[in-house]
Short mmCIF file of the C-alpha atoms (twelve columns), coordinates in Angstrom:
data_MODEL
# 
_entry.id   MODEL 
# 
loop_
_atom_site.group_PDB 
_atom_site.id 
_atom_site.type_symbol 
_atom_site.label_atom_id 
_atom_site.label_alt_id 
_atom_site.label_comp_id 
_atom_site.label_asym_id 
_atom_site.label_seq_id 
_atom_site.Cartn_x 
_atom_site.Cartn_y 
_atom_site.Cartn_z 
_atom_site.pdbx_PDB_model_num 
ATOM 1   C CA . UNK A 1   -55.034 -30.841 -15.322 1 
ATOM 2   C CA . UNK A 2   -57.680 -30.093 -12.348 1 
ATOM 3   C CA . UNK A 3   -58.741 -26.554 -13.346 1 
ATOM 4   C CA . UNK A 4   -60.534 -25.513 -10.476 1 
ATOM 5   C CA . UNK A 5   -57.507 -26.523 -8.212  1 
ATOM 6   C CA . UNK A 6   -55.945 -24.001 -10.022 1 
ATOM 7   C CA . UNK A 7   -58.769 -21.445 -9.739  1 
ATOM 8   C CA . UNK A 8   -58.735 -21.987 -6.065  1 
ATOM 9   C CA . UNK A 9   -54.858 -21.154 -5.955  1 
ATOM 10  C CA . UNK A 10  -54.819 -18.745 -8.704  1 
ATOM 11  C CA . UNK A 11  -54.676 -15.695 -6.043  1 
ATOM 12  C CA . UNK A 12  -51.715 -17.041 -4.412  1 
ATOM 13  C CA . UNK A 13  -49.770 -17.867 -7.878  1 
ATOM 14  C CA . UNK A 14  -50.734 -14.321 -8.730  1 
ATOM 15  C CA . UNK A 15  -49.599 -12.853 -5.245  1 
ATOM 16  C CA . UNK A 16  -46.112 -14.653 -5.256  1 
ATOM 17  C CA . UNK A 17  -45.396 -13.185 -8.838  1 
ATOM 18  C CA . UNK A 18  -46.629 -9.970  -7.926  1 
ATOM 19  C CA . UNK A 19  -43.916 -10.298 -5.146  1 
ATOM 20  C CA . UNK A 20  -41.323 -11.346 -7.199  1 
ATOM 21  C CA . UNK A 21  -41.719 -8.594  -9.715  1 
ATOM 22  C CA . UNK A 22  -41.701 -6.029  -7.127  1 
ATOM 23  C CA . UNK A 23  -38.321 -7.387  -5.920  1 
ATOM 24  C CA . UNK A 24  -36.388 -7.202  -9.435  1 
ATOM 25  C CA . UNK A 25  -37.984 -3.986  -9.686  1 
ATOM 26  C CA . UNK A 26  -36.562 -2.671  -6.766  1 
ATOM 27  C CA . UNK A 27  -33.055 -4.774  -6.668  1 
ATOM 28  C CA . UNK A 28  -32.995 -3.293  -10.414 1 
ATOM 29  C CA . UNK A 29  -29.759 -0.381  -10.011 1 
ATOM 30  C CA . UNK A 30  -30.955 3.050   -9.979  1 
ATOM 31  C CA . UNK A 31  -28.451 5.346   -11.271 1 
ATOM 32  C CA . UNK A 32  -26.715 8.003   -9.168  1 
ATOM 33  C CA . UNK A 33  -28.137 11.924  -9.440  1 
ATOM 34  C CA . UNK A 34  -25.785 13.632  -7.059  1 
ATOM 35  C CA . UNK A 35  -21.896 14.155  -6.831  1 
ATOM 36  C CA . UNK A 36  -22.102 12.331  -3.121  1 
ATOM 37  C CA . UNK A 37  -23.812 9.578   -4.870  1 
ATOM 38  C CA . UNK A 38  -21.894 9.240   -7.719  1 
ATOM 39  C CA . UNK A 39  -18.479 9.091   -5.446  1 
ATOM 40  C CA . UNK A 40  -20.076 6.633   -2.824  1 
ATOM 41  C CA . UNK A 41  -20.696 4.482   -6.185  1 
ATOM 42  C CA . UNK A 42  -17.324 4.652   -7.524  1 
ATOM 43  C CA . UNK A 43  -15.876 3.535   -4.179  1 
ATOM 44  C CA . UNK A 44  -17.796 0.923   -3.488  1 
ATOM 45  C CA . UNK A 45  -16.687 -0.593  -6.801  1 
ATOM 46  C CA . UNK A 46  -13.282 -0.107  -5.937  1 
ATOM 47  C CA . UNK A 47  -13.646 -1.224  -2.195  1 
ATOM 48  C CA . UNK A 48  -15.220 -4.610  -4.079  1 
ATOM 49  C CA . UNK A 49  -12.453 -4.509  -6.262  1 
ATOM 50  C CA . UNK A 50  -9.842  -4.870  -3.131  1 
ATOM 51  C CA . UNK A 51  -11.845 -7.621  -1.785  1 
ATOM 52  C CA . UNK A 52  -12.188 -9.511  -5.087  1 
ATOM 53  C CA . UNK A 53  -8.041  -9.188  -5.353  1 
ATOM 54  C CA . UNK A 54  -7.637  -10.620 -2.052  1 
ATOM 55  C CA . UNK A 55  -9.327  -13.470 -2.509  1 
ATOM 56  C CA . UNK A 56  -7.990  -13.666 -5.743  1 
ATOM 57  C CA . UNK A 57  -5.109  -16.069 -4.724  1 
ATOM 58  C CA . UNK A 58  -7.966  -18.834 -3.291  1 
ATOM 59  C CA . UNK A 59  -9.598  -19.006 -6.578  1 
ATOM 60  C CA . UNK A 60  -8.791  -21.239 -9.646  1 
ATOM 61  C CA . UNK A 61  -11.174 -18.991 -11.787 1 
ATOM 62  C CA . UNK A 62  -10.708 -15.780 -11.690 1 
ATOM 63  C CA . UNK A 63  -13.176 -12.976 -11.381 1 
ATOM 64  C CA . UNK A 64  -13.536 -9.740  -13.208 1 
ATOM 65  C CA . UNK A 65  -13.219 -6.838  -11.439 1 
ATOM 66  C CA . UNK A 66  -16.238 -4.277  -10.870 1 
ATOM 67  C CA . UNK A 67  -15.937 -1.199  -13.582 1 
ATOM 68  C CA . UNK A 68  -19.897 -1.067  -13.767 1 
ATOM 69  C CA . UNK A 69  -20.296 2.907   -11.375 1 
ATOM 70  C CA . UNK A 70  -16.920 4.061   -13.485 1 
ATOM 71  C CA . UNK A 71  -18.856 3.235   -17.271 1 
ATOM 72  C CA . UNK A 72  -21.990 4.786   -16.069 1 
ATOM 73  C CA . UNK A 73  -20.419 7.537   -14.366 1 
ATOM 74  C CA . UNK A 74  -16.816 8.684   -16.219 1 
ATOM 75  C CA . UNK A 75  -18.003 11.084  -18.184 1 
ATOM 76  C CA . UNK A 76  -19.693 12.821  -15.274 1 
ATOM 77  C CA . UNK A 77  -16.671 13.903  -13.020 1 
ATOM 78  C CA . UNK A 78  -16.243 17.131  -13.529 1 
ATOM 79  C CA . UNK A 79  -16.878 18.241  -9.979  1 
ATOM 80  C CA . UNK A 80  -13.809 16.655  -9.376  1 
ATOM 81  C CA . UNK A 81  -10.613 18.336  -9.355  1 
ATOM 82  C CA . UNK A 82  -8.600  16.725  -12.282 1 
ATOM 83  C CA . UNK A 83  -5.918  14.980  -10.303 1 
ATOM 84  C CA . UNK A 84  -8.109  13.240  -8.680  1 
ATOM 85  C CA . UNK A 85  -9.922  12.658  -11.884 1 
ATOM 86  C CA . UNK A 86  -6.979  11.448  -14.008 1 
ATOM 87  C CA . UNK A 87  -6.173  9.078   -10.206 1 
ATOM 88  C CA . UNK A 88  -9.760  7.280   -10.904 1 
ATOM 89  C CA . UNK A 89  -9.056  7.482   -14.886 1 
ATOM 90  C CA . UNK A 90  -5.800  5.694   -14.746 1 
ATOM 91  C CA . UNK A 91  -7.098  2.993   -11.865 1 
ATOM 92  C CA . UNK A 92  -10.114 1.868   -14.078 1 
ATOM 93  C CA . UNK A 93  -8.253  1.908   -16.736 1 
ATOM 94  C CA . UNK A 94  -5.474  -0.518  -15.317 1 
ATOM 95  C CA . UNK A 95  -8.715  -2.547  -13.983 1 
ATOM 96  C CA . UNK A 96  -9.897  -2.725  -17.674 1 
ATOM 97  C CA . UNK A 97  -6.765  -4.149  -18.991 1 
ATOM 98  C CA . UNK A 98  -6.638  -6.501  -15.942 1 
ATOM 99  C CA . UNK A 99  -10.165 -7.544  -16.559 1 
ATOM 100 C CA . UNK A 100 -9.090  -8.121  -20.438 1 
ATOM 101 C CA . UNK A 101 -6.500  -10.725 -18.960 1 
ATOM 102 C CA . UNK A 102 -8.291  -12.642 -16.448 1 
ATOM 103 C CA . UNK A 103 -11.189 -13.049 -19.748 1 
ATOM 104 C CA . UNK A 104 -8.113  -14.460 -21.883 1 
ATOM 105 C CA . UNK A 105 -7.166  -16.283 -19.088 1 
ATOM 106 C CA . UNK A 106 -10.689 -17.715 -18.442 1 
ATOM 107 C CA . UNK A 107 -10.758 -18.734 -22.244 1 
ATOM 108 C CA . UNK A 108 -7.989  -20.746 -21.994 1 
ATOM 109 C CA . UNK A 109 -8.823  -22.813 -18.961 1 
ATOM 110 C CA . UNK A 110 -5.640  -22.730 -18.252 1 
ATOM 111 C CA . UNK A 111 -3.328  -22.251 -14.868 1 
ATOM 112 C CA . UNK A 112 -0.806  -21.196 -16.159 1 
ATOM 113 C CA . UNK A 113 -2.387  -18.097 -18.147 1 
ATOM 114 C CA . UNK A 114 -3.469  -17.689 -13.913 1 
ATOM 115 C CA . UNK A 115 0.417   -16.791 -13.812 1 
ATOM 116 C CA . UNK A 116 0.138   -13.641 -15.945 1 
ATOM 117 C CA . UNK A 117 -1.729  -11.871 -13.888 1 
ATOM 118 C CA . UNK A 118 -0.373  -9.573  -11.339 1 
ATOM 119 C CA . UNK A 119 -3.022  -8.036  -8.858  1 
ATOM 120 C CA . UNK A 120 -0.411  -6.397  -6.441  1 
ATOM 121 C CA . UNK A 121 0.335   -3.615  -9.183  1 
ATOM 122 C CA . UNK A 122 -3.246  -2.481  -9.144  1 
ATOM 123 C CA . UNK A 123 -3.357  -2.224  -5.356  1 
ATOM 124 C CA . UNK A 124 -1.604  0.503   -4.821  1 
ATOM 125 C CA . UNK A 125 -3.763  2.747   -7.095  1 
ATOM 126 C CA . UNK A 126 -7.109  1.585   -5.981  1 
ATOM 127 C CA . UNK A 127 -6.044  2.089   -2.325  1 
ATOM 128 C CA . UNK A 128 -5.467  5.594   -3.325  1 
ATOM 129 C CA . UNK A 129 -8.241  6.228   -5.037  1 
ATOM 130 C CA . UNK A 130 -10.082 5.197   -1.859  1 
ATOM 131 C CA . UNK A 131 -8.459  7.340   0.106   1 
ATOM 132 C CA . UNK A 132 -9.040  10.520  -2.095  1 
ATOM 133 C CA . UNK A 133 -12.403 9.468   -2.604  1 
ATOM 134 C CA . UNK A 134 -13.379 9.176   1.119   1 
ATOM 135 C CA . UNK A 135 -11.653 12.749  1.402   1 
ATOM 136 C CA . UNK A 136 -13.635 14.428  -0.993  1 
ATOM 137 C CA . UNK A 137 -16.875 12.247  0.525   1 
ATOM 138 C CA . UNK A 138 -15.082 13.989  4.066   1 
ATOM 139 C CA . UNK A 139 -15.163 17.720  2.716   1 
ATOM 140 C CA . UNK A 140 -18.361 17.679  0.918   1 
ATOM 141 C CA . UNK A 141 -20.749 15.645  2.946   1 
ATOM 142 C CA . UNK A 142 -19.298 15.590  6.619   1 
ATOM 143 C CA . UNK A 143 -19.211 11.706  6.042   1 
ATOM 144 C CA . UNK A 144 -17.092 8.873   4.422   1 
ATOM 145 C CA . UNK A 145 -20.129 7.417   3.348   1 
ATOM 146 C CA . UNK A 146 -23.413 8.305   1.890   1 
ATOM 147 C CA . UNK A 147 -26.631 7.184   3.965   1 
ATOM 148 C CA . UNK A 148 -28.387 4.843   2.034   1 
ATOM 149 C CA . UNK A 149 -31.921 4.804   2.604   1 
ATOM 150 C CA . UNK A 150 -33.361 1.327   3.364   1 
ATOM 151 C CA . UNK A 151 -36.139 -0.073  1.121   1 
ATOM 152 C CA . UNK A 152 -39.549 -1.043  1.290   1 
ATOM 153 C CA . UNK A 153 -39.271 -4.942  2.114   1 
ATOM 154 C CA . UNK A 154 -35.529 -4.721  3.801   1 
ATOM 155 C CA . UNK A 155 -36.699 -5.197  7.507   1 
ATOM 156 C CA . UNK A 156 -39.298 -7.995  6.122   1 
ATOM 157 C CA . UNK A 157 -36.018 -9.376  4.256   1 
ATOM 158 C CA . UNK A 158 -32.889 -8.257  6.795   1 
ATOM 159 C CA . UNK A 159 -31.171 -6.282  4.840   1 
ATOM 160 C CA . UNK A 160 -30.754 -3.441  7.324   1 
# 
């Protein structure tokens, strides 16, 4: 081992690991302060959610559904008004149980555990909770979505 190759190249080690801390720092998920925040979270779990069931029928494995925004956030709803609470309570919860299936169903490594599961019943709900959500994202905030504010390297990375 040439040591002073590795002297001479020691700044640039030390500038691409600089740079790669700075990204997981910033890629790391900050968690939501306000209401508007905390909704535009919740739906874009559940607008993953819909994409991840219609692909669903492509896939051999299946894959778990997004609940991450709803354990973070569940206990945090009160500014909603409790219908559309227990809406979001009961539509997480049916994506829990689904998620509990498709990990039996990945243990088995079977297709025809695949069979069990029924995505179409947990359409309906989700598509309603979007639909409240976006209203209440409508009322409060003029918008159906939250602006996010782009980061420090997303023009260098195009992510805009």
């Amino acid at each position: 081992m040439d040591w002073d190759t590795i002297g001479e190249n020691l700044p640039l080690i030390l500038g691409v690991v600089f740079f790669i801390l700075i990204q997981f720092y910033l890629r790391r998920h900050k968690p939501e302060r306000t209401a508007p925040e905390i909704v535009q979270s919740l739906l874009n779990d559940i607008k993953a959610n819909l994409q991840i069931i219609e692909a669903s029928s492509l896939q051999q494995k299946l894959k778990k559904l997004n609940t991450g925004s709803w354990n973070r956030n569940s206990k945090r709803l009160k500014f909603l008004d409790e219908s559309l609470q227990a809406t979001i309570s009961d539509t997480f919860g049916m994506v829990d149980e689904l998620n509990r299936q498709i990990s039996a169903a990945n243990k088995q490594k079977s297709v025809a555990y695949l069979y069990d599961i029924n995505f179409s019943t947990l359409e309906k709900p989700l598509n309603k909770s979007k639909e409240e959500l976006e209203e209440w994202l409508q009322e409060n905030t003029g918008k159906k979505e939250v602006t996010k504010y782009p980061g420090l390297f997303d023009d260098f990375l195009w992510r805009r």
